[in-house]
Coordinates of C-alpha atoms in Angstrom, one line a residue:
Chain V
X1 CA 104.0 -89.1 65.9
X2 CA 107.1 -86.8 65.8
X3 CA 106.8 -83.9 63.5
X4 CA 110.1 -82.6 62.0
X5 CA 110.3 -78.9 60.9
X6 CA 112.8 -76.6 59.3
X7 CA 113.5 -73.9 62.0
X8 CA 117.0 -72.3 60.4
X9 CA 118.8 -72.0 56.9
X10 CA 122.4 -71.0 55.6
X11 CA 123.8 -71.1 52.3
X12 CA 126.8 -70.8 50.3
X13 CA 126.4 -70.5 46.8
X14 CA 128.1 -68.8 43.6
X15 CA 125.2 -66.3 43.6
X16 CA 125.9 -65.3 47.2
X17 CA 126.6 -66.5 51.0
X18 CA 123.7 -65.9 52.9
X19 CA 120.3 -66.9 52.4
X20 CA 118.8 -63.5 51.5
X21 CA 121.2 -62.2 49.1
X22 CA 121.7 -65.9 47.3
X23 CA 117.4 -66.0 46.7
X24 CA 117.2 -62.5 45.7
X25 CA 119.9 -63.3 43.4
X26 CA 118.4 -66.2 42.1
X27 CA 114.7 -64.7 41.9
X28 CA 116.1 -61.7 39.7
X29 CA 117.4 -64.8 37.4
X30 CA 121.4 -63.7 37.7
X31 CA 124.1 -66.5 37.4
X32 CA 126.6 -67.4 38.9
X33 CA 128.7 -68.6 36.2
X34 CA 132.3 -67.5 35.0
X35 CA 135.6 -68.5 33.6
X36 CA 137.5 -70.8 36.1
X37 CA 140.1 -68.2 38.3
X38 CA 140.7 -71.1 41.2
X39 CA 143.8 -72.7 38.4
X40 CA 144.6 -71.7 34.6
X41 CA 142.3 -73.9 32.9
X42 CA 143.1 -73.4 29.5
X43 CA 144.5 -77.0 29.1
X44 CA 140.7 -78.5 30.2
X45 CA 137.9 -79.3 27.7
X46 CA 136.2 -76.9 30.5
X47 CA 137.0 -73.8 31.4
X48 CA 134.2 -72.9 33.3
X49 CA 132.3 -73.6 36.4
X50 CA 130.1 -71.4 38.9
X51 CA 132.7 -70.6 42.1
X52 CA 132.0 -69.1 45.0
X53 CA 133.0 -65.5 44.9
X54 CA 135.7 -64.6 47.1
X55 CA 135.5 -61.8 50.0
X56 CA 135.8 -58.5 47.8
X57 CA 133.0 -59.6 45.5
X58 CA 129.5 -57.9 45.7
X59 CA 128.1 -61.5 46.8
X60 CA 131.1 -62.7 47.7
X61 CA 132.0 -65.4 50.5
X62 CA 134.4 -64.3 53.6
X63 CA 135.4 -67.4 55.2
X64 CA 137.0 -65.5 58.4
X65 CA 133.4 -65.2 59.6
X66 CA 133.0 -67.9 61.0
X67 CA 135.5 -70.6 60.3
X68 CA 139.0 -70.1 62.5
X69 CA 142.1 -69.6 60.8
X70 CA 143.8 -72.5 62.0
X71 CA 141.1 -74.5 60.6
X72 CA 140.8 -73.1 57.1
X73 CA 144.7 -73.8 56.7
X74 CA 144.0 -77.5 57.7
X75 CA 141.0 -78.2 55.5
X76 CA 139.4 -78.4 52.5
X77 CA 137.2 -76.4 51.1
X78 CA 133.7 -77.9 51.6
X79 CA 134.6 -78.2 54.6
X80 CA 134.5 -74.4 55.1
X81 CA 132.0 -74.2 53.2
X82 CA 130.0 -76.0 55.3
X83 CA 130.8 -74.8 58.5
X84 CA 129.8 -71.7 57.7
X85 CA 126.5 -72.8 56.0
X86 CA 126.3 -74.3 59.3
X87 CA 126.7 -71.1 61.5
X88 CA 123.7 -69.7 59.8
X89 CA 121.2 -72.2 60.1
X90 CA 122.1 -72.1 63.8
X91 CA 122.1 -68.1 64.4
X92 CA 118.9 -67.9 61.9
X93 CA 117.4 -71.0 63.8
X94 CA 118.0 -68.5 67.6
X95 CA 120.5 -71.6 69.0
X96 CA 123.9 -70.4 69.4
X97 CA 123.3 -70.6 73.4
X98 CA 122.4 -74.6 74.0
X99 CA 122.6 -75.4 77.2
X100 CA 123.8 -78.7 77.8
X101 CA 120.4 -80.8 77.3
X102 CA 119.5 -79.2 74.5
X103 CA 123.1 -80.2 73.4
X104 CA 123.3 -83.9 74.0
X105 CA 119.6 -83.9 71.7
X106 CA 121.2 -82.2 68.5
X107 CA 123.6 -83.8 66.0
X108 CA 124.9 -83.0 62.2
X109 CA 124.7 -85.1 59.3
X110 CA 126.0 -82.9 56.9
X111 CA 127.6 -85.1 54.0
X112 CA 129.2 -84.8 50.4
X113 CA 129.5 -86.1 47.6
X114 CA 133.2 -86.4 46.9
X115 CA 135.0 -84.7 49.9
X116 CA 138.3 -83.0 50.0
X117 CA 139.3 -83.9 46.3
X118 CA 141.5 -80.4 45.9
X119 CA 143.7 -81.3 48.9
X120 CA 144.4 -84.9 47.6
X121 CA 145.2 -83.7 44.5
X122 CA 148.0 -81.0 45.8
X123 CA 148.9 -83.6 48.3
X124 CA 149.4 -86.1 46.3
X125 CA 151.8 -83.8 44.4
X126 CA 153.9 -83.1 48.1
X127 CA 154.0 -86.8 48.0
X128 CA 155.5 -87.3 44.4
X129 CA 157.6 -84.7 44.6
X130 CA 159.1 -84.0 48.3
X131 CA 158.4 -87.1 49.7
X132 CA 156.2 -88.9 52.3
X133 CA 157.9 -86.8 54.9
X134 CA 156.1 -83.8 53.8
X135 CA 152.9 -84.7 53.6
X136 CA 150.2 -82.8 56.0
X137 CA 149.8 -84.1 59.7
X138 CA 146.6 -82.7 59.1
X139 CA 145.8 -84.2 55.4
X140 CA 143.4 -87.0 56.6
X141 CA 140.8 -85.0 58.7
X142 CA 141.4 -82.2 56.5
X143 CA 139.9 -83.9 53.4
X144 CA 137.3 -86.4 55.4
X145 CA 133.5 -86.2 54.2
X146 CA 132.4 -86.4 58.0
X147 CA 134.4 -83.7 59.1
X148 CA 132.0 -81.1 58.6
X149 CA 129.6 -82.6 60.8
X150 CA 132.7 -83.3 63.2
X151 CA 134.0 -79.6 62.7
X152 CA 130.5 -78.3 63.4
X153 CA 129.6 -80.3 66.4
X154 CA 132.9 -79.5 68.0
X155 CA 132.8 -76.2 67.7
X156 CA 128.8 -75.6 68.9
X157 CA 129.1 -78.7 70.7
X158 CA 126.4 -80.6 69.7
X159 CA 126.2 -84.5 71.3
X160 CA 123.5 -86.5 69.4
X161 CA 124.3 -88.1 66.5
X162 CA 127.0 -87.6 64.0
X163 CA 126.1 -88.7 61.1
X164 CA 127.8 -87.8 57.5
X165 CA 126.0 -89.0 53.7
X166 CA 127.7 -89.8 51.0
X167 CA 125.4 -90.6 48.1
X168 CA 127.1 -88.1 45.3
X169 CA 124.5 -85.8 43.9
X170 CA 121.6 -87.1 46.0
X171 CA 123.5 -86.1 49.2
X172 CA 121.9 -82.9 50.6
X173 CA 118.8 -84.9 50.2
X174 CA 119.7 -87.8 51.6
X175 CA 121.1 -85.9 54.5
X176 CA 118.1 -84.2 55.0
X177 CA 115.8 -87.1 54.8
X178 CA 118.0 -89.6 57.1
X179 CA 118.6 -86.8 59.6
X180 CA 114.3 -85.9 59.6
X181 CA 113.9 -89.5 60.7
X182 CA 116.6 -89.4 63.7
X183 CA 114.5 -86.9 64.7
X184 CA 111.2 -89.0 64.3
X185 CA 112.6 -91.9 65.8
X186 CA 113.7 -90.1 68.9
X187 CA 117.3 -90.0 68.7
X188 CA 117.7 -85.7 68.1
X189 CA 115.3 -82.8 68.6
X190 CA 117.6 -80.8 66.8
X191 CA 119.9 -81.7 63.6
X192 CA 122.1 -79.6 61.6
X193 CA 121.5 -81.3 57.8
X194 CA 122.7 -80.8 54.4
X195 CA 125.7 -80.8 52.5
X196 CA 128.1 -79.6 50.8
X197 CA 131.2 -79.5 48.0
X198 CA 134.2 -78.0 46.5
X199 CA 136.2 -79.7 43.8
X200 CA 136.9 -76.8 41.2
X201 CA 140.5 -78.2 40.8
X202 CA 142.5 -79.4 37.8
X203 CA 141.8 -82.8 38.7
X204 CA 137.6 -82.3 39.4
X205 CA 137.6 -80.6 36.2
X206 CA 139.4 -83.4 34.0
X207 CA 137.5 -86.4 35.7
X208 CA 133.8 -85.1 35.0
X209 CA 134.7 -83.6 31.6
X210 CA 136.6 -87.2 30.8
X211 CA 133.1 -88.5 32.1
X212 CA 131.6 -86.5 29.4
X213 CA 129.6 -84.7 32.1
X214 CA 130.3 -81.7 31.9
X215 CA 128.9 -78.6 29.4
X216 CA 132.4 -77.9 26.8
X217 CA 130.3 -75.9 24.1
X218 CA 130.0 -72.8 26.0
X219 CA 133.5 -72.0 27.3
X220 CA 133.3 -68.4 25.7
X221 CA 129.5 -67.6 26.9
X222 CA 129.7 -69.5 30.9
X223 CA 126.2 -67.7 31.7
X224 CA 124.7 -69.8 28.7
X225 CA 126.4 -72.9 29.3
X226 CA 124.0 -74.5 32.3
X227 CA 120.8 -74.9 30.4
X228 CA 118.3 -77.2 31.5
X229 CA 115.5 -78.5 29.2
X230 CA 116.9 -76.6 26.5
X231 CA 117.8 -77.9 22.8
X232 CA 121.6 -76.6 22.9
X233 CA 122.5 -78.2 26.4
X234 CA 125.5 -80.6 26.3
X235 CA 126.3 -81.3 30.6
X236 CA 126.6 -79.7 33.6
X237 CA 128.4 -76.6 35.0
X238 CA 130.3 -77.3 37.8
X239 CA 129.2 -75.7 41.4
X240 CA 130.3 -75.8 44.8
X241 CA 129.6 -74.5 48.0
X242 CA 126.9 -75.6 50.7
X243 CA 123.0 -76.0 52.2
X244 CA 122.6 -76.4 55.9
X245 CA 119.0 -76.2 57.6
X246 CA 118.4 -76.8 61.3
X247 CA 115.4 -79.5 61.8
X248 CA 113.9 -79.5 64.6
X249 CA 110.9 -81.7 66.3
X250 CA 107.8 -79.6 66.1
X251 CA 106.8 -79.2 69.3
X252 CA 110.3 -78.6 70.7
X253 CA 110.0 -75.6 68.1
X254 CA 107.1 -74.6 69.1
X255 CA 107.9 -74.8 73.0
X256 CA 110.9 -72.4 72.3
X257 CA 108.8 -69.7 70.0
X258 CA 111.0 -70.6 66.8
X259 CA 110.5 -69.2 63.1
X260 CA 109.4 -72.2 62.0
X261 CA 109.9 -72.2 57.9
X262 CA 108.2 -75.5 56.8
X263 CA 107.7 -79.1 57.6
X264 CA 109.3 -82.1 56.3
X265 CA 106.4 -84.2 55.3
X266 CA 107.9 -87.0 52.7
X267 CA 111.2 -88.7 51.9
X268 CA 111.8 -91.3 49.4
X269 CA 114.9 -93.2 48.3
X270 CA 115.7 -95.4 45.1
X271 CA 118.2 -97.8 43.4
X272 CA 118.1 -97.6 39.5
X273 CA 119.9 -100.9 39.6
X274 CA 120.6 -100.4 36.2
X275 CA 124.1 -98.3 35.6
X276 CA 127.3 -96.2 37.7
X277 CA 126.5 -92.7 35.4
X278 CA 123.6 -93.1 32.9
X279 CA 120.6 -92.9 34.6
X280 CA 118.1 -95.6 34.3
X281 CA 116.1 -95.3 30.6
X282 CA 112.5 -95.0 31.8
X283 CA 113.4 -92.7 34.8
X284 CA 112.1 -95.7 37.3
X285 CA 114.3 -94.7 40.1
X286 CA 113.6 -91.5 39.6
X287 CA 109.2 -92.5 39.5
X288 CA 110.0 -95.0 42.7
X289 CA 111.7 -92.3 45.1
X290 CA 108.9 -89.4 44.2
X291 CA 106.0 -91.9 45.1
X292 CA 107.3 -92.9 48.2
X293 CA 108.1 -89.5 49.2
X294 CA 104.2 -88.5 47.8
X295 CA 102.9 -91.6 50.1
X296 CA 105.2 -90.8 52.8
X297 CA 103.4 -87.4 53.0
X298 CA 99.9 -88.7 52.3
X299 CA 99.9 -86.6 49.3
X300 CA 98.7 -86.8 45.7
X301 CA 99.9 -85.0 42.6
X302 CA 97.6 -82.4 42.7
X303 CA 99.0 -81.3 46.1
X304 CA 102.5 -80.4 44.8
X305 CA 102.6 -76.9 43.3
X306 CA 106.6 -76.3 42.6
X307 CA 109.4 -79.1 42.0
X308 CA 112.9 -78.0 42.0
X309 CA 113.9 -80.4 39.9
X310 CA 117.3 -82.5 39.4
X311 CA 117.6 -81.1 36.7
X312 CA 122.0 -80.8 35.7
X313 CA 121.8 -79.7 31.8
X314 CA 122.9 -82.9 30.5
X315 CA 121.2 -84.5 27.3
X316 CA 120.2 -87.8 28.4
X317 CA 119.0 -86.9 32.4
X318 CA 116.9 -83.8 31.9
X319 CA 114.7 -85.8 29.8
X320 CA 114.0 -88.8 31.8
X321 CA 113.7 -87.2 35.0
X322 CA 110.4 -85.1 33.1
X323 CA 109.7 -88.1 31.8
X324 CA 108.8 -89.7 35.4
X325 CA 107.6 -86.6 36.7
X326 CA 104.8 -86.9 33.6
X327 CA 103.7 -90.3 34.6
X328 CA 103.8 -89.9 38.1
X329 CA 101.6 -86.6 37.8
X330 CA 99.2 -87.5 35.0
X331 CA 96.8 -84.8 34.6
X332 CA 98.6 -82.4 37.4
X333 CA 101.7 -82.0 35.1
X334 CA 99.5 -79.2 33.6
X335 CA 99.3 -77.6 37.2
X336 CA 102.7 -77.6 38.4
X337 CA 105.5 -75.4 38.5
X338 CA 109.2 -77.2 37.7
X339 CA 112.5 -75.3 37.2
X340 CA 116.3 -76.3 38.1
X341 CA 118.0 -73.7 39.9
X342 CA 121.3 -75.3 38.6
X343 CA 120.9 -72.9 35.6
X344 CA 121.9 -70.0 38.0
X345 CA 124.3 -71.6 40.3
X346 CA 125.5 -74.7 38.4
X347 CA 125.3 -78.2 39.8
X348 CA 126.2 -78.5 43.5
X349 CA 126.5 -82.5 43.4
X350 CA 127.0 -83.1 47.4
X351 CA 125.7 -80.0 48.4
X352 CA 122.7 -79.9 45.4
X353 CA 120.3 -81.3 47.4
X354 CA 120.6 -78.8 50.9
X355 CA 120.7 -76.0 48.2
X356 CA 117.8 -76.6 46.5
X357 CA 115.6 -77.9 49.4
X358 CA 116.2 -74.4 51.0
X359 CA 115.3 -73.1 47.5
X360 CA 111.7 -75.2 47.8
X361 CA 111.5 -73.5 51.4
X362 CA 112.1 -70.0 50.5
X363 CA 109.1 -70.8 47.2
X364 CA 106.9 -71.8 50.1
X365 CA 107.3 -68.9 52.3
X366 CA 107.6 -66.4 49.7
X367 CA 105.1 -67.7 47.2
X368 CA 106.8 -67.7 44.0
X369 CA 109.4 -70.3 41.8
X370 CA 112.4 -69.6 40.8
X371 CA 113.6 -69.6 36.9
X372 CA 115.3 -72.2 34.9
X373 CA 117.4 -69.8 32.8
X374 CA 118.6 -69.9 29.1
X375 CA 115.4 -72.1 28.5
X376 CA 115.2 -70.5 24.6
X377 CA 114.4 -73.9 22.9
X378 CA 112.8 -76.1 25.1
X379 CA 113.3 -80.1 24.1
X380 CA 109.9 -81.3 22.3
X381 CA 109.3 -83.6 25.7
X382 CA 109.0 -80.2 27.7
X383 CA 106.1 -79.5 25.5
X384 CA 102.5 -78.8 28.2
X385 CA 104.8 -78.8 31.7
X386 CA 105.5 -74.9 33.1
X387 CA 109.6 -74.9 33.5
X388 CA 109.7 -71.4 34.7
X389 CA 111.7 -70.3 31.7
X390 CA 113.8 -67.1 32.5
X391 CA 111.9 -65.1 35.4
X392 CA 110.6 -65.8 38.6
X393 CA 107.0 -66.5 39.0
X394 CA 104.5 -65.1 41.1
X395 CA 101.6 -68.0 42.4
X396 CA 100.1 -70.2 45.2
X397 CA 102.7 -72.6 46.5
X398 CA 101.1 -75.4 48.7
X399 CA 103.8 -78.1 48.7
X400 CA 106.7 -78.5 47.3
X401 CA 109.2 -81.3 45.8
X402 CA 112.9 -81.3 45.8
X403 CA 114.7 -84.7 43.3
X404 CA 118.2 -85.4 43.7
X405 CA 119.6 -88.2 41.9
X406 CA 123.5 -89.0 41.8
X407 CA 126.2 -91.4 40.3
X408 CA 125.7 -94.9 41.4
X409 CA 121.6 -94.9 40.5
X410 CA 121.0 -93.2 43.7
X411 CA 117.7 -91.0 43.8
X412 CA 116.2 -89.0 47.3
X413 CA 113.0 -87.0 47.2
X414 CA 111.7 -84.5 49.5
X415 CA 108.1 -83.4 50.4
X416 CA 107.9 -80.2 52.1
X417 CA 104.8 -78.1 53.3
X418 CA 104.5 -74.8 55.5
X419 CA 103.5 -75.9 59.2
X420 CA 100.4 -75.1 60.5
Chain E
X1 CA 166.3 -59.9 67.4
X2 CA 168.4 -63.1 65.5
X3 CA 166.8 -63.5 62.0
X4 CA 166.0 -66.9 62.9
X5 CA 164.0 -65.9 65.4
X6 CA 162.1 -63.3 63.4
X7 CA 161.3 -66.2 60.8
X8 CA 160.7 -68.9 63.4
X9 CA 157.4 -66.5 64.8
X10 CA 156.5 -65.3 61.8
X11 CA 156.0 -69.3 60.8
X12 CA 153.9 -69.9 64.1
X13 CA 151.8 -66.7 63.7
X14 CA 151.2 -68.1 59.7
X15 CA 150.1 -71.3 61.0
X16 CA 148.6 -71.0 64.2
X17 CA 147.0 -68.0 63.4
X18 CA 148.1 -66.4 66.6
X19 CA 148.5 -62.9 67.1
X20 CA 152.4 -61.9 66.6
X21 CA 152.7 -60.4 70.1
X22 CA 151.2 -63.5 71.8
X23 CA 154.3 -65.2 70.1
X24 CA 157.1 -64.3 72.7
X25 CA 160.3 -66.5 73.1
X26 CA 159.3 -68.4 76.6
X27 CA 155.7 -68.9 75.1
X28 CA 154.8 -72.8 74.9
X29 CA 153.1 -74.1 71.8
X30 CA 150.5 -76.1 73.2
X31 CA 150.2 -74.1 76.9
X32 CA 150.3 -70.6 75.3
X33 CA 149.7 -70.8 72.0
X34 CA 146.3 -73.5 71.2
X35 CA 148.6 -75.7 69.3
X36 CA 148.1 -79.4 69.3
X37 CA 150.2 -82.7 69.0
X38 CA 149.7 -82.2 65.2
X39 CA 149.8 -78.3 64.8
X40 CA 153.5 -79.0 66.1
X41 CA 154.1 -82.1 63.6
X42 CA 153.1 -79.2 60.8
X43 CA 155.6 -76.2 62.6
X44 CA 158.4 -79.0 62.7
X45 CA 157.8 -79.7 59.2
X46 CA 158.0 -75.7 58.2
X47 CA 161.1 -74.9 60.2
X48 CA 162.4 -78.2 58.5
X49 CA 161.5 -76.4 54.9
X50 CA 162.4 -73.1 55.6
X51 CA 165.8 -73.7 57.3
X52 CA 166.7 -76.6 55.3
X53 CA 167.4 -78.8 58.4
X54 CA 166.6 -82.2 59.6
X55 CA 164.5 -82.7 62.5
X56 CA 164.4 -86.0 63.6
X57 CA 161.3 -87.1 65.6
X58 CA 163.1 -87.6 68.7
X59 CA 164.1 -84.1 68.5
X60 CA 160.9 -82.7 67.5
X61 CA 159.3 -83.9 70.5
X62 CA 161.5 -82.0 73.1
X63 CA 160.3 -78.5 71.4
X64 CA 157.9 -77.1 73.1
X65 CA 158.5 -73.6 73.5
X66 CA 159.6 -70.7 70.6
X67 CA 162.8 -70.9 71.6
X68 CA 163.4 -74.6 72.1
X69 CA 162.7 -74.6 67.8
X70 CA 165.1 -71.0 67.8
X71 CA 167.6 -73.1 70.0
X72 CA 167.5 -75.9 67.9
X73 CA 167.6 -74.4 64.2
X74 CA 170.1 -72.1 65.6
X75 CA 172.5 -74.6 66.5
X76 CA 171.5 -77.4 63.4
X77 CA 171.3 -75.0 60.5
X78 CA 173.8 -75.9 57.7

């Protein structure tokens, strides 16, 4: 059977835009939350969101690194976003000089879960107000959700497949777990997987706070507003940015003397069947995709050590997704380790999943879990399960568990180990 | 140097993100410059907004150079 491994990693995140400086951010428990500065936001019911810091920041993000002029005038930003992310799983993974074979056996699927909603939203505006005949030539494949994997695969030419999730907040998972199987079935030996998303715009802001999804209680204190588990929270703080690992077939790793960081062991997906934003009232999508994954791997309970959990900071979610996690676990709920990392860096939504599977990686090769922060009055249900409230934790990490669950009913879990 | 000239290269260093020298008055959009088809649906579209001038798609397809779209504005503009 074909073993698939994690071989490279690249991040953009609020906290930071490479790996290093994004975990050591997140292990010290900073956030990555603020005021919104992308549009004057003082009309919204929120006002706040965790952004990607621009160039001049102490973590900031500088998008001329690796993503061409021309293209960041014609695109969205996810899409740079992800490129990038991109660029540094592939020069951490020791592949920026494929030859041609090596090519035609490595693909993307690098999703998200909304796209290019900034650009429609100012386009739309050309549209009402100048006309049709000043709309974009290049609005279309500068707003696409596949076009980071196309973006990426044209410029490092990469000829397997080209794939491209779309699953909303299960899509870094998703991505990760459909692009490990076209690996196992032979199609790649190498794929660039993750995802990513940037919709801090008027219109992103108003359509998730109308949804009632989004944290409006904390608009004068944005560290405190993402607060998972806790009695205060009321939604989600709004992230963006991107995860993008290289996967690569284990003995093709092996034969080229990679770093190899862990091994994808499980994946499981889920339909709640049951409603298009409330999540299913006895968590049973949520149960279903964590025991396939756990079967998937050959795995019980007691093997998991750390679960970076879904997680967002909203009421009704945080709550059933423990609850599942409790049955599903049993006795081992006492044993494992469970914190969201969306408390530091908000929620990613497309690019959540990527994110917080590196997150699970970095855990496993650095033996220790990150924080949930602001977890001052943990909900009664929390009571007996270690959430990792406020700093980093020191201890034996085996195997870990990464949940994302998204709009729709759609849940993905992934099993990771280190490789022997 | 015409002014329309100067803001006719300063539009295709903006959006091709070409060096400014690299943008001489014989150089070709797609030959010299790494335009495409569309980059050059997007130029058309800027001279159209900063000139205030109509170019109609016939038109727009015989400029291929910097100073076919000088030639044009020059002798179009209101």
């Amino acid at each position: 059977m074909r073993r698939v491994v994690v071989t490279g990693l690249g991040l953009v995140t609020p906290l930071g835009a490479d790996v290093e400086t994004v975990w050591a951010n997140i292990l010290a428990g900073k956030s990555g939350a603020g005021p919104i500065t992308k549009f004057d936001a003082s009309d919204q019911k929120c006002r706040i969101a965790c952004e990607v810091k621009p160039a001049d920041h102490e973590y900031g993000f500088d998008p001329n690194k690796r993503v061409d002029h021309k293209v960041q005038r014609q695109v969205d930003p996810f899409i740079i976003y992800g490129i990038d992310a991109a660029g540094q799983a592939i020069e951490d993974a020791g592949l920026t000089d494929m030859d041609e074979s090596t090519r035609l056996m490595a693909g993307c699927s690098i999703g998200s879960g909304i796209g290019g909603l900034p650009g429609i939203e100012s386009e739309s505006l050309v549209l009402a107000n100048k006309g049709p005949a000043r709309v974009s030539p290049h609005f279309v494949h500068g707003r696409l959700i596949n076009l980071i994997s196309g973006q990426v695969s044209i410029k490092y030419g990469l000829m397997g497949p080209n794939h491209a999730v779309v699953t909303a907040c299960s899509t870094g998972a998703h991505s990760i777990g459909d692009a490990a199987r076209m690996i196992k079935d032979g199609d790649a030996d190498i794929m660039l997987a993750g995802g990513a998303e940037g919709t801090v715009c008027p219109i992103g802001i108003a359509g998730f706070a109308q949804a009632r999804a989004l944290s409006t209680n904390f608009n004068d204190e944005p560290e405190k507003a993402s607060r998972p588990y806790d009695q205060a929270r009321d939604g989600f703080v709004m992230g963006e940015g991107a995860g993008v690992v290289v996967l690569e077939e284990y003995e093709h790793a092996k034969a080229r003397g990679a770093k190899i960081y862990a091994e994808v062991i499980g994946y499981g997906l889920s339909g709640d069947a049951y409603h298009v934003t409330a999540p299913h009232p006895e968590g049973s999508g949520a149960y279903r995709s964590m025991a396939m994954a756990l079967k998937k791997a050959g795995l019980t309970p007691d093997d998991i050590d750390y679960i970076n959990a879904h997680g967002t900071s909203t009421p009704l979610g945080d709550e059933l997704e423990l609850g599942a996690v409790r049955r599903l676990f049993g006795d081992a709920i006492g044993k494992v380790s469970m914190s969201s990392t969306k408390s530091a860096i908000g929620h990613l939504l497309g690019g959540a999943g990527a994110v917080e599977s590196i997150f699970c990686i970095l855990a496993l090769r650095d033996q220790i879990v990150p924080p949930t922060l602001n977890l001052d009055n943990p909900s009664e249900s929390c009571l007996g399960v270690d959430l990792v409230p406020h700093t980093a934790k020191k201890r034996e990490v085996r195997a870990v568990l990464n949940n994302s669950f998204g709009f729709g009913g759609t849940n993905a879990s992934l099993i990771m180990r280190k490789a022997d | 140097m015409s002014d329309t000239a100067d803001r006719v290269k300063k539009i295709v260093v903006e959006h091709l993100g070409v060096e400014a020298d690299k943008v001489t008055e014989d150089a070709s959009f797609i030959d010299d410059l790494g335009a495409d088809s569309l980059d050059i649906v997007e130029l058309v579209m800027a001279f159209e907004e900063e000139f205030g001038v109509e170019i109609p798609d016939d038109a727009a397809e015989k400029i291929s150079t910097v100073s076919d779209a000088i030639k044009y504005i020059e002798e179009n503009k209101g």
